[in-house]
Amino acid sequence: MKERNLFQIVTIGIIAIWLVIFALIPNIMVFAVSFMERSEESFIKAAFTFENYRAFFSSMYFSIFAASFKMAFITTLICLVIGYPFAFILARSGSRFKSLLALFVIIPYWTSALIRTYAIKVILTTNGLINTFLIKAGVISEPLNMLYTQGAVVLGLVYTLLPFMILPLYAAIDKLDTRYIEASQDLGASRLQTLAYVIIPITVPGIVAGCLLVFLPSLGLFYIPDILGGAKNILIGNLIRDQFLNSRNWPFGAAASNILTIVMAFMLFAYYKSVRAINRRVL
Amino acid sequence: MENRKPVVELQNVKKSFDDKTILKNINLTIYNGEFLTLLGPSGCGKTTTLRIIAGFESADSGNVIINGERVNDIPPNKRGVHTVFQSYALFPHMTVYNNVAFGLKMHKVPKNEIKSRVTEVLRIVKLENFADRKPHQLSGGQQQRVALARALVNKPLVLLLDEPLSALDASLRKGMQKELKQLQRALGITFILVTHDQEEALSMSDRVVVMNEGVIEQTGTPKNVYEEPNSVFVAGFIGDINILNGEVLGLGDGGISARVEGRLCAIKTKKSLKIGDRFKLLLRPEDMRIEKLSENPETDGLMIGNVVLKTYKGATLDTLIRLQNGTQIKASEFFDEEYEDFDYNMDEKVSIGWVSGWEVVLPDEGA
Ligand SMILES: Nc1ncnc2c1ncn2[C@@H]1O[C@H](COP(=O)(O)OP(=O)(O)O)[C@@H](O)[C@H]1O
Ligand SMILES: [Mg+2]
């Protein structure tokens, strides 16, 4: 008994120290920096100010913030609309290989995300795969302008993040007890009614988890807008990176980063509430 | 029972899963307003039978008829039967009220009618104060009652109950058995209940259907299947039974004379037997009678054994006796205060008989 307690203390202690060093301290530093001033020589100057936050909400940066959310929202919606039927069919197929099939969803991740994004670029570009094919087939005479559009960014985000939608949905739908569906049918519900009143509500934790796993990264994935969106389609992730690496405005980058963190925290809270409401957990 | 209307009929129903025959050839008529129990050991096909009636499984062949209409191709949501699932399957995201109202909402019943009907049925199952709770905030017995209410509120033609009490602890189960029976009487709805518990089946049902390995072994009133089992299986499954070997010695008027484990006796039976035929004699422990032997007994023509176990059960004394050939016989006798000698010594040699008229004769199945 005593040894086990010691083992627990040591393991939990190590995890706690790890979290303090690599999560808590950096976050506190970012938080502190966001209230400081910029300095040419040493990046930051130890002076207290709200200026960074004020600047964020009053400038064009805020519109980037808003555009990012719109983009992330569209991406999440598309992933959900594609991912739910996909996960549903997979989980309910009754196939012996369904778990293996679900695993296949992440196979693209064996290739670097950067390379896959460049591949999309090759497909979309002016003399890329799609345009060449369509012109050869005689469907169009002029190449379509697909690259460096919002659509291209959304496509890249959806392609990259879809598995993060499918997997939690798959887990939630797979766990859904068939008896709930049978009970619903038994009580006179049609297939559509069963879907709307029983299946979707019970899998809400999976839906919220999937949406979070798509929405949050799509706010921060800066290389996709970089490669597919060009200079016009800057998102919040690009902004934060640029503040740290290009403009060297650490305090401002920290403030933007903090705002993003707070928004994400709210969403995690919403997930927690939805799980509590259903009284079951997916993640 | 004869003049009652059939509500559910199964005609030559067969069902296999993965080439394994589960239901061999089920023929069963269930009458309006009766409480029928499907009783049998685990895995004998009771749930499958119920699911075929509900529409969750389809019969490979044969007819399923509900209220005079062949329903083989009608989906579960369009059949006038409702199920109380083994583990209740209450919707976890809905309150008790919304669980119960679900069926009515699906059938687009007007709002105010839903309210009055749900309130009424919650009152019947004594849960009117729990309408706003979620299922996980209820005890097992309360969840059970919500499941009942959720089905009953739709006024089903037939209520199907799959081991509805198996998840409850013993004391709660006894109470719920009574409540279920009273509810069924009061509402007049046909109940088809599945159980593997013979006591439950006997105490609740109007009729019991005993199943074994996909076959209906016997159908009858609880008294009927208990007192006149038509097979060793039914006799053994419904309560304790002693199986004795006998041989026909002579034929008489409406019966036979026979030797049963050494005992010469006359047995009333309508079964047609010939002299020399071997048969099985089935006797309940409570029909056995033990007689003390005198000092120097004449044991010819008696069934003789030794007492190997005595168990006091309060109202009864249960005795286990081993015959000379090794067969063990259970006897269960009520205490009779006027008869003072009522007790046996361990290993005492006794003669065993039975109350004439309670024995059941079955032709030897091995022959
Ligand atoms: N969907 C199914 N697929 C394969 N076998 C099944 C299925 N449902 C039931 N069975 C088999 O059918 C047999 C009877 O099951 P069931 O009707 O549930 O028995 P009971 O309710 O009497 O215990 C069991 O051997 C079970 O394994
Ligand atoms: Mg069963």
XYZ file of C-alpha atoms and ligand atoms in Angstrom:
678
model
C 0.000 0.000 0.000
C 2.756 2.381 1.035
C 4.831 1.647 -2.064
C 1.896 2.332 -4.301
C 1.384 5.673 -2.625
C 5.015 6.484 -3.193
C 4.695 5.448 -6.834
C 1.656 7.659 -7.225
C 3.361 10.595 -5.586
C 6.398 10.249 -7.835
C 4.449 9.877 -11.105
C 1.956 12.602 -10.341
C 4.834 14.765 -9.143
C 6.725 14.313 -12.406
C 3.628 15.132 -14.448
C 2.967 18.187 -12.298
C 6.544 19.441 -12.660
C 6.390 18.843 -16.403
C 3.144 20.844 -16.668
C 4.521 23.677 -14.547
C 7.715 23.981 -16.602
C 6.282 23.503 -20.077
C 2.732 24.795 -19.752
C 2.145 26.991 -16.735
C 5.360 29.033 -16.748
C 5.293 29.778 -20.509
C 1.644 30.801 -20.248
C 2.352 33.061 -17.298
C 5.229 34.583 -19.246
C 3.050 35.206 -22.280
C 0.378 36.635 -20.025
C 2.847 38.973 -18.349
C 4.478 40.023 -21.601
C 1.113 40.992 -23.057
C 0.964 43.854 -20.516
C 4.445 45.163 -21.283
C 5.873 47.544 -23.840
C 7.894 46.815 -26.898
C 11.622 47.478 -26.905
C 13.951 47.623 -29.886
C 16.973 46.168 -28.099
C 15.586 43.434 -25.825
C 12.137 42.748 -27.348
C 10.270 43.804 -24.200
C 10.367 46.567 -21.641
C 9.082 45.978 -18.130
C 6.336 48.575 -17.994
C 2.680 47.939 -17.339
C 0.226 48.873 -20.095
C -3.128 47.874 -21.595
C -2.010 49.348 -24.889
C -1.541 45.989 -26.630
C -5.130 44.952 -25.996
C -6.493 48.349 -26.905
C -4.526 48.260 -30.151
C -5.850 44.819 -30.948
C -9.520 45.759 -30.645
C -9.225 49.086 -32.383
C -7.157 48.197 -35.413
C -7.380 46.231 -38.602
C -6.091 43.332 -36.527
C -9.527 42.914 -35.127
C -10.916 42.396 -38.608
C -8.289 39.684 -39.152
C -9.471 38.162 -35.923
C -13.073 38.249 -37.151
C -12.133 36.876 -40.571
C -10.258 34.042 -38.879
C -13.308 33.121 -36.890
C -15.457 33.173 -39.981
C -12.993 30.923 -41.764
C -12.726 28.554 -38.801
C -16.498 28.488 -38.520
C -16.989 27.613 -42.197
C -14.280 24.957 -41.963
C -15.887 23.426 -38.872
C -19.323 23.414 -40.463
C -18.075 21.704 -43.622
C -16.129 19.149 -41.583
C -19.235 18.432 -39.505
C -21.499 18.038 -42.520
C -19.051 15.656 -44.187
C -17.797 14.015 -41.017
C -21.069 13.083 -39.314
C -22.503 10.899 -42.091
C -19.027 9.460 -42.660
C -18.554 8.559 -38.993
C -22.134 7.329 -38.733
C -21.882 4.947 -41.652
C -18.500 3.738 -40.440
C -19.602 3.173 -36.846
C -22.929 1.574 -37.724
C -21.688 -0.537 -40.620
C -21.462 -3.604 -38.405
C -18.280 -4.465 -40.251
C -15.685 -6.408 -38.351
C -13.047 -4.077 -39.773
C -14.687 -0.800 -38.786
C -12.094 0.056 -36.138
C -9.366 -0.557 -38.697
C -11.209 1.599 -41.233
C -11.487 4.362 -38.652
C -7.747 4.122 -38.173
C -7.232 4.537 -41.925
C -8.717 8.005 -41.571
C -5.432 9.171 -40.051
C -3.165 7.512 -42.645
C -2.565 10.827 -44.475
C -0.870 11.966 -41.282
C 2.021 9.692 -42.035
C 2.998 12.332 -44.562
C 4.054 15.792 -43.421
C 1.167 18.256 -43.357
C 3.363 20.798 -45.122
C 3.947 18.450 -48.044
C 0.262 17.662 -48.294
C -0.572 21.358 -48.347
C 1.928 21.935 -51.157
C 0.253 19.044 -52.976
C -3.067 20.871 -52.775
C -1.339 23.914 -54.184
C -0.098 21.851 -57.131
C -3.636 20.647 -57.750
C -5.220 24.116 -57.569
C -2.669 26.340 -59.235
C -3.180 28.081 -62.608
C -1.529 25.359 -64.662
C -2.154 22.731 -62.032
C -3.966 19.414 -62.185
C -7.571 20.633 -62.217
C -7.099 23.440 -64.709
C -5.031 21.292 -67.081
C -7.630 18.580 -66.996
C -10.598 20.899 -67.494
C -8.931 22.737 -70.387
C -7.886 19.484 -72.062
C -11.430 18.173 -71.618
C -12.725 21.348 -73.226
C -14.898 22.329 -70.280
C -13.174 25.708 -69.899
C -10.943 27.770 -72.128
C -9.337 30.022 -69.517
C -7.774 28.570 -66.348
C -9.859 29.020 -63.217
C -8.459 31.185 -60.472
C -8.584 28.808 -57.507
C -5.349 29.286 -55.638
C -4.950 32.245 -53.264
C -8.671 32.426 -52.546
C -10.614 31.941 -49.334
C -11.988 28.798 -50.886
C -8.500 27.363 -51.245
C -7.750 28.094 -47.590
C -10.997 26.462 -46.477
C -10.259 23.452 -48.670
C -6.809 23.124 -47.125
C -8.163 23.464 -43.603
C -10.998 20.979 -44.188
C -8.632 18.475 -45.769
C -6.159 18.773 -42.931
C -8.624 18.786 -40.052
C -11.381 16.418 -41.188
C -9.936 13.410 -39.300
C -10.156 15.392 -36.064
C -13.873 15.706 -36.695
C -14.414 12.123 -37.759
C -12.612 10.368 -34.922
C -14.496 11.818 -31.926
C -17.759 11.483 -33.843
C -16.903 7.877 -34.616
C -16.163 7.239 -30.948
C -19.446 8.809 -29.837
C -21.599 7.086 -32.450
C -19.874 3.753 -31.947
C -20.593 3.974 -28.224
C -24.240 4.855 -28.826
C -26.234 1.915 -27.510
C -28.373 0.343 -30.241
C -31.152 -0.019 -27.708
C -31.709 3.767 -27.714
C -32.374 3.575 -31.430
C -34.605 0.565 -30.962
C -36.461 2.235 -28.091
C -37.053 5.269 -30.279
C -38.386 3.142 -33.134
C -40.421 1.123 -30.680
C -42.123 4.304 -29.488
C -43.129 5.186 -33.027
C -40.312 7.450 -34.233
C -39.382 7.374 -37.909
C -35.735 7.140 -38.962
C -35.503 10.905 -39.339
C -37.158 11.537 -35.983
C -34.807 9.033 -34.353
C -31.835 10.861 -35.850
C -33.065 14.289 -34.769
C -34.367 13.498 -31.283
C -32.200 10.614 -30.135
C -29.013 9.979 -32.099
C -27.785 13.542 -32.563
C -28.607 14.714 -29.016
C -26.900 11.705 -27.435
C -23.808 12.197 -29.604
C -23.582 15.929 -28.801
C -20.373 15.479 -26.776
C -18.802 13.897 -29.866
C -20.057 16.724 -32.042
C -18.745 19.406 -29.683
C -15.417 17.598 -29.262
C -15.017 17.278 -33.038
C -15.934 20.933 -33.568
C -13.391 22.022 -30.967
C -10.677 19.854 -32.467
C -11.322 21.449 -35.858
C -12.188 24.993 -34.844
C -9.282 25.658 -32.497
C -6.469 24.445 -34.773
C -7.977 26.159 -37.806
C -7.511 29.454 -35.948
C -3.843 28.747 -35.484
C -2.692 26.767 -38.547
C -0.676 29.562 -40.180
C 1.062 27.552 -42.907
C -2.158 26.727 -44.747
C -3.212 30.376 -45.311
C 0.474 31.058 -46.087
C 0.664 28.489 -48.862
C -2.900 28.478 -50.198
C -4.192 31.935 -49.260
C -1.361 34.187 -50.329
C -0.927 37.693 -48.944
C -4.651 38.556 -48.976
C -5.886 35.834 -46.695
C -4.075 36.427 -43.420
C -5.490 34.708 -40.378
C -4.940 35.135 -36.669
C -2.318 32.383 -36.600
C -0.267 34.206 -39.232
C -0.698 37.441 -37.330
C 0.644 36.040 -34.067
C 3.554 34.373 -35.793
C 4.391 37.573 -37.685
C 4.368 39.613 -34.496
C 6.901 37.289 -32.885
C 9.132 36.463 -35.851
C 8.876 39.364 -38.316
C 7.710 42.554 -36.595
C 9.370 41.524 -33.374
C 6.489 42.969 -31.404
C 6.341 40.376 -28.651
C 3.919 42.186 -26.328
C 1.386 42.625 -29.103
C 1.769 39.027 -30.258
C 1.337 37.900 -26.666
C -1.864 39.919 -26.312
C -3.307 38.440 -29.515
C -2.301 34.991 -28.337
C -3.965 35.555 -24.959
C -7.209 36.658 -26.539
C -7.195 33.502 -28.623
C -6.499 31.407 -25.518
C -9.410 33.002 -23.663
C -11.779 32.321 -26.554
C -10.605 28.719 -26.663
C -11.062 28.384 -22.915
C -14.675 29.473 -23.292
C -15.209 26.821 -25.914
C -13.688 24.100 -23.739
C -16.007 25.249 -20.989
C -18.948 24.849 -23.387
C -17.764 21.328 -24.157
C -17.552 20.518 -20.487
C -21.088 21.791 -19.958
C -22.451 19.776 -22.853
C -20.810 16.641 -21.510
C -22.279 17.303 -18.102
C -25.687 17.793 -19.645
C -25.576 14.403 -21.310
C -23.721 12.783 -18.436
C -21.291 10.938 -20.592
C -17.855 11.624 -21.889
C -16.330 11.097 -25.291
C -12.788 12.327 -24.934
C -59.896 -18.073 -22.226
C -61.367 -19.687 -25.351
C -63.803 -16.909 -26.155
C -61.051 -14.292 -25.967
C -59.732 -12.604 -29.087
C -56.176 -13.480 -30.181
C -53.915 -10.378 -30.320
C -50.599 -11.926 -31.271
C -50.127 -15.100 -33.244
C -46.879 -16.746 -34.220
C -47.331 -19.370 -36.912
C -44.468 -21.731 -37.758
C -41.926 -19.036 -36.949
C -38.330 -20.021 -37.619
C -35.190 -17.986 -37.034
C -31.477 -18.631 -37.482
C -28.430 -16.494 -36.779
C -25.310 -17.352 -38.783
C -26.631 -20.797 -39.747
C -27.435 -21.539 -36.117
C -31.112 -22.335 -35.658
C -32.405 -20.323 -32.721
C -36.171 -20.781 -33.085
C -37.156 -24.117 -34.560
C -40.871 -23.860 -35.176
C -42.771 -21.580 -32.881
C -46.545 -21.690 -32.812
C -48.143 -19.515 -30.197
C -51.387 -17.614 -29.780
C -51.615 -14.838 -27.216
C -55.061 -13.666 -26.185
C -56.252 -10.185 -25.468
C -55.775 -9.101 -21.884
C -53.727 -12.033 -20.677
C -50.453 -12.028 -18.827
C -48.258 -14.484 -20.670
C -44.746 -15.449 -19.663
C -42.031 -16.913 -21.829
C -39.987 -19.013 -19.438
C -36.820 -20.877 -20.248
C -33.116 -21.114 -19.574
C -30.780 -18.395 -20.811
C -30.113 -18.643 -24.547
C -33.236 -20.633 -25.399
C -34.595 -17.917 -27.688
C -36.988 -15.944 -25.487
C -35.593 -12.521 -26.331
C -35.463 -13.439 -30.009
C -39.152 -14.387 -29.894
C -39.986 -11.063 -28.256
C -37.889 -9.117 -30.782
C -39.677 -10.841 -33.646
C -43.012 -9.720 -32.198
C -41.686 -6.169 -31.700
C -40.213 -6.109 -35.204
C -36.520 -5.767 -34.366
C -35.797 -9.159 -35.907
C -37.596 -10.665 -38.831
C -38.660 -14.289 -38.926
C -36.910 -16.417 -41.563
C -40.240 -18.072 -42.291
C -43.715 -18.240 -40.816
C -46.229 -15.551 -39.962
C -46.306 -12.927 -37.256
C -49.855 -11.691 -36.820
C -50.821 -8.772 -34.619
C -54.484 -7.955 -34.202
C -55.417 -10.057 -37.217
C -52.906 -8.386 -39.525
C -49.757 -10.051 -40.865
C -46.940 -7.727 -39.748
C -43.822 -9.526 -41.008
C -42.935 -6.566 -43.233
C -44.115 -3.759 -40.964
C -41.362 -1.835 -39.133
C -41.366 -1.605 -35.315
C -42.550 2.012 -35.270
C -45.779 1.028 -37.015
C -46.706 -1.918 -34.794
C -49.148 -1.499 -31.923
C -46.772 -3.100 -29.447
C -44.272 -1.478 -27.109
C -41.240 -2.902 -25.373
C -39.784 -2.440 -21.916
C -36.136 -3.178 -22.558
C -34.028 -5.333 -20.296
C -31.807 -2.422 -19.262
C -34.633 0.102 -19.758
C -32.857 2.116 -22.517
C -34.175 5.392 -21.104
C -32.989 8.339 -23.183
C -30.154 9.793 -21.090
C -30.519 13.341 -22.402
C -34.207 13.679 -21.578
C -36.031 14.239 -18.306
C -38.452 11.630 -17.019
C -41.297 13.718 -18.394
C -39.792 13.947 -21.877
C -38.937 10.255 -21.886
C -42.538 9.395 -21.152
C -43.891 11.979 -23.593
C -41.638 10.756 -26.421
C -44.042 8.293 -28.026
C -46.930 10.760 -27.917
C -44.778 13.503 -29.473
C -43.738 11.162 -32.275
C -47.395 10.484 -32.945
C -48.112 14.219 -33.001
C -50.583 14.117 -30.138
C -51.741 17.642 -29.147
C -49.639 19.317 -26.435
C -52.293 19.560 -23.732
C -53.328 15.957 -24.226
C -49.672 14.903 -23.906
C -49.463 16.781 -20.621
C -52.521 15.176 -19.108
C -51.660 11.680 -20.265
C -48.039 11.871 -19.093
C -49.090 13.292 -15.736
C -51.676 10.547 -15.348
C -49.285 7.695 -16.139
C -46.566 9.162 -13.893
C -49.136 9.196 -11.121
C -49.965 5.545 -11.784
C -46.311 4.533 -11.460
C -45.875 6.871 -8.461
C -43.289 9.112 -10.078
C -45.228 12.377 -10.331
C -42.589 14.112 -8.206
C -39.734 12.955 -10.405
C -40.883 14.393 -13.735
C -37.938 16.794 -14.014
C -35.215 14.336 -13.072
C -32.820 12.814 -15.573
C -32.672 8.991 -15.723
C -29.243 8.838 -14.076
C -30.677 10.623 -11.039
C -33.110 7.767 -10.374
C -32.741 4.453 -8.591
C -33.010 1.179 -10.503
C -36.597 0.632 -9.412
C -37.578 4.162 -10.424
C -35.912 3.779 -13.831
C -37.854 0.573 -14.247
C -41.089 2.428 -13.600
C -40.181 5.197 -16.054
C -39.587 2.528 -18.708
C -43.007 1.099 -17.924
C -44.667 4.507 -18.021
C -42.943 5.396 -21.292
C -44.473 2.343 -22.942
C -47.868 2.395 -21.190
C -48.635 6.035 -21.953
C -49.104 5.055 -25.608
C -51.848 2.592 -24.657
C -50.228 -0.292 -26.510
C -52.171 -3.297 -27.661
C -49.452 -5.484 -26.205
C -46.621 -4.677 -23.811
C -43.457 -6.715 -24.257
C -41.210 -6.966 -21.208
C -37.760 -8.516 -21.502
C -36.580 -9.619 -18.046
C -37.862 -6.318 -16.657
C -36.966 -7.124 -13.068
C -33.627 -8.861 -13.501
C -31.607 -5.720 -12.737
C -33.367 -5.136 -9.415
C -32.311 -6.615 -6.094
C -34.347 -9.444 -4.636
C -36.553 -7.496 -2.206
C -37.397 -4.809 -4.765
C -38.107 -7.506 -7.340
C -40.774 -9.136 -5.179
C -42.536 -5.808 -4.741
C -42.358 -4.956 -8.426
C -43.752 -8.373 -9.353
C -46.885 -7.551 -7.412
C -47.097 -4.030 -8.803
C -46.692 -5.246 -12.370
C -49.413 -7.817 -11.933
C -51.802 -5.281 -10.388
C -51.023 -2.759 -13.118
C -51.730 -5.327 -15.801
C -55.043 -6.259 -14.182
C -56.069 -2.631 -13.783
C -55.186 -1.574 -17.330
C -56.281 -4.764 -19.055
C -53.331 -4.560 -21.445
C -51.851 -7.808 -22.765
C -48.415 -8.417 -21.223
C -45.824 -10.744 -22.699
C -43.036 -11.107 -20.193
C -39.733 -12.879 -20.649
C -38.000 -14.411 -17.671
C -35.725 -17.242 -16.702
C -37.000 -17.158 -13.129
C -39.634 -19.853 -12.643
C -40.969 -18.372 -9.431
C -41.555 -15.053 -11.168
C -43.305 -16.817 -14.033
C -45.556 -18.855 -11.795
C -46.558 -16.007 -9.500
C -47.355 -13.419 -12.162
C -48.752 -15.107 -15.235
C -52.101 -16.269 -16.482
C -50.276 -18.630 -18.805
C -46.703 -19.835 -18.938
C -44.883 -20.870 -22.099
C -41.900 -23.043 -21.277
C -39.195 -22.885 -23.928
C -36.049 -24.906 -24.403
C -33.522 -24.655 -27.235
C -35.847 -22.843 -29.603
C -38.814 -25.116 -28.989
C -41.967 -24.570 -26.958
C -42.006 -27.465 -24.512
C -45.311 -26.746 -22.831
C -47.964 -24.062 -22.583
C -50.428 -23.842 -19.746
C -51.530 -22.145 -16.566
C -48.883 -21.956 -13.824
C -50.761 -24.670 -11.898
C -50.979 -26.783 -15.017
C -47.273 -26.696 -15.902
C -46.265 -27.153 -12.288
C -48.540 -30.073 -11.514
C -48.647 -31.766 -14.880
C -45.361 -31.192 -16.643
C -45.267 -33.034 -19.955
C -41.522 -33.587 -19.972
C -38.640 -34.134 -17.623
C -37.247 -30.794 -18.805
C -40.353 -28.821 -17.833
C -40.675 -30.656 -14.552
C -37.040 -29.985 -13.685
C -37.043 -26.388 -14.828
C -40.156 -25.458 -12.892
C -39.195 -26.253 -9.353
C -37.544 -29.219 -7.710
C -38.509 -32.644 -8.914
C -37.737 -36.249 -8.103
C -37.441 -38.534 -11.097
C -38.050 -42.179 -10.253
C -37.771 -45.212 -12.500
C -40.727 -47.564 -12.688
C -41.827 -50.718 -14.437
C -45.400 -51.681 -15.285
C -46.436 -54.910 -13.556
C -50.126 -54.991 -14.347
C -52.903 -53.010 -15.965
C -55.974 -52.022 -14.046
C -59.024 -49.833 -14.241
C -57.785 -46.331 -15.157
C -54.291 -47.041 -13.974
C -51.470 -49.477 -13.542
C -49.781 -51.449 -10.876
C -46.092 -50.969 -10.905
C -42.800 -51.254 -9.093
C -41.087 -47.898 -8.579
C -37.560 -48.058 -7.155
C -38.589 -51.170 -5.285
C -41.959 -49.908 -4.131
C -45.048 -51.824 -5.224
C -47.898 -49.439 -5.877
C -50.958 -48.561 -7.889
C -50.772 -45.449 -10.045
C -53.612 -43.637 -11.721
C -52.726 -42.650 -15.288
C -54.386 -42.194 -18.648
C -51.158 -42.934 -20.498
C -51.348 -46.129 -22.533
C -48.721 -48.493 -21.202
C -48.105 -52.214 -21.627
C -46.972 -54.708 -19.029
C -43.174 -54.605 -18.828
C -42.941 -50.985 -20.039
C -40.471 -48.809 -18.214
C -41.533 -45.281 -17.285
C -40.472 -42.252 -15.290
C -42.445 -41.119 -12.302
C -42.157 -37.416 -11.463
C -42.853 -36.229 -7.951
C -42.464 -32.844 -6.283
C -40.550 -32.891 -2.972
C -43.638 -31.671 -1.119
C -45.598 -34.720 -2.302
C -43.088 -37.182 -0.866
C -43.840 -38.878 2.437
C -41.259 -40.458 4.673
C -42.169 -43.330 7.029
C -40.079 -44.559 9.899
C -39.326 -48.246 9.901
C -39.998 -50.539 12.889
C -37.197 -52.420 14.621
C -37.203 -55.405 12.326
C -38.778 -54.217 9.180
C -40.091 -56.248 6.328
C -38.696 -54.181 3.458
C -40.057 -56.160 0.536
C -42.181 -53.962 -1.717
C -40.961 -50.730 -0.171
C -38.693 -47.941 -1.392
C -35.927 -47.849 1.178
C -33.234 -45.248 1.675
C -31.037 -43.521 4.196
C -31.369 -39.949 5.402
C -28.245 -38.063 4.271
C -29.218 -34.439 4.851
C -31.767 -32.544 6.899
C -32.471 -28.842 6.437
C -34.834 -26.851 8.625
C -36.640 -24.262 6.510
C -38.871 -22.810 9.171
C -42.232 -24.095 8.041
C -40.863 -27.238 6.451
C -38.276 -29.890 7.041
C -36.357 -30.706 3.872
C -34.781 -34.127 3.792
C -32.438 -35.690 1.306
C -32.558 -39.482 1.125
C -30.226 -41.753 -0.751
C -31.679 -44.976 -2.130
C -29.625 -48.130 -2.230
C -28.984 -47.656 -5.958
C -27.583 -44.178 -5.324
C -30.591 -42.109 -6.485
C -31.125 -39.072 -4.263
C -34.647 -38.090 -3.325
C -35.729 -34.737 -1.970
C -38.639 -34.539 0.410
C -40.162 -31.428 1.889
C -42.636 -31.959 4.739
C -44.614 -29.456 6.779
C -44.169 -29.656 10.512
C -47.090 -31.278 12.205
C -47.106 -30.327 15.881
C -49.411 -33.135 16.894
C -47.069 -35.708 15.498
C -44.190 -35.677 17.926
C -41.985 -38.212 16.258
C -41.508 -35.870 13.345
C -37.766 -35.935 12.965
C -35.231 -38.324 11.602
C -31.770 -39.234 12.663
C -28.977 -38.781 10.215
C -28.348 -41.967 8.285
C -31.632 -43.438 9.585
C -33.133 -46.064 7.313
C -36.609 -45.000 6.182
C -39.320 -45.998 3.757
C -40.380 -43.452 1.172
C -43.797 -43.052 -0.362
C -45.868 -40.256 -1.826
C -49.299 -38.710 -1.726
C -51.253 -40.737 -4.203
C -52.691 -38.775 -7.116
C -49.886 -36.191 -7.432
C -47.505 -38.330 -9.418
C -46.866 -37.676 -13.119
C -46.120 -40.605 -15.400
C -43.905 -40.076 -18.441
C -42.986 -42.836 -20.873
C -39.279 -43.575 -20.640
C -37.663 -41.156 -23.085
C -34.647 -43.410 -23.478
C -36.769 -46.344 -24.693
N -28.173 -10.795 -33.335
C -27.719 -12.038 -33.073
N -26.719 -12.588 -33.791
C -26.269 -13.837 -33.530
N -26.740 -14.630 -32.556
C -27.735 -14.147 -31.796
C -28.281 -12.837 -32.009
N -29.263 -12.624 -31.095
C -29.327 -13.757 -30.356
N -28.427 -14.672 -30.773
C -28.238 -16.035 -30.217
O -29.491 -16.642 -30.145
C -29.605 -17.428 -28.981
C -30.866 -17.077 -28.247
O -30.740 -15.787 -27.750
P -31.889 -15.068 -26.931
O -33.136 -15.077 -27.722
O -31.364 -13.746 -26.520
O -32.027 -16.030 -25.673
P -32.729 -15.751 -24.272
O -33.387 -14.424 -24.298
O -33.693 -16.879 -24.116
O -31.653 -15.843 -23.255
C -28.341 -17.215 -28.186
O -27.511 -18.342 -28.377
C -27.726 -15.991 -28.796
O -26.333 -16.092 -28.771
Mg -32.880 -12.700 -23.134
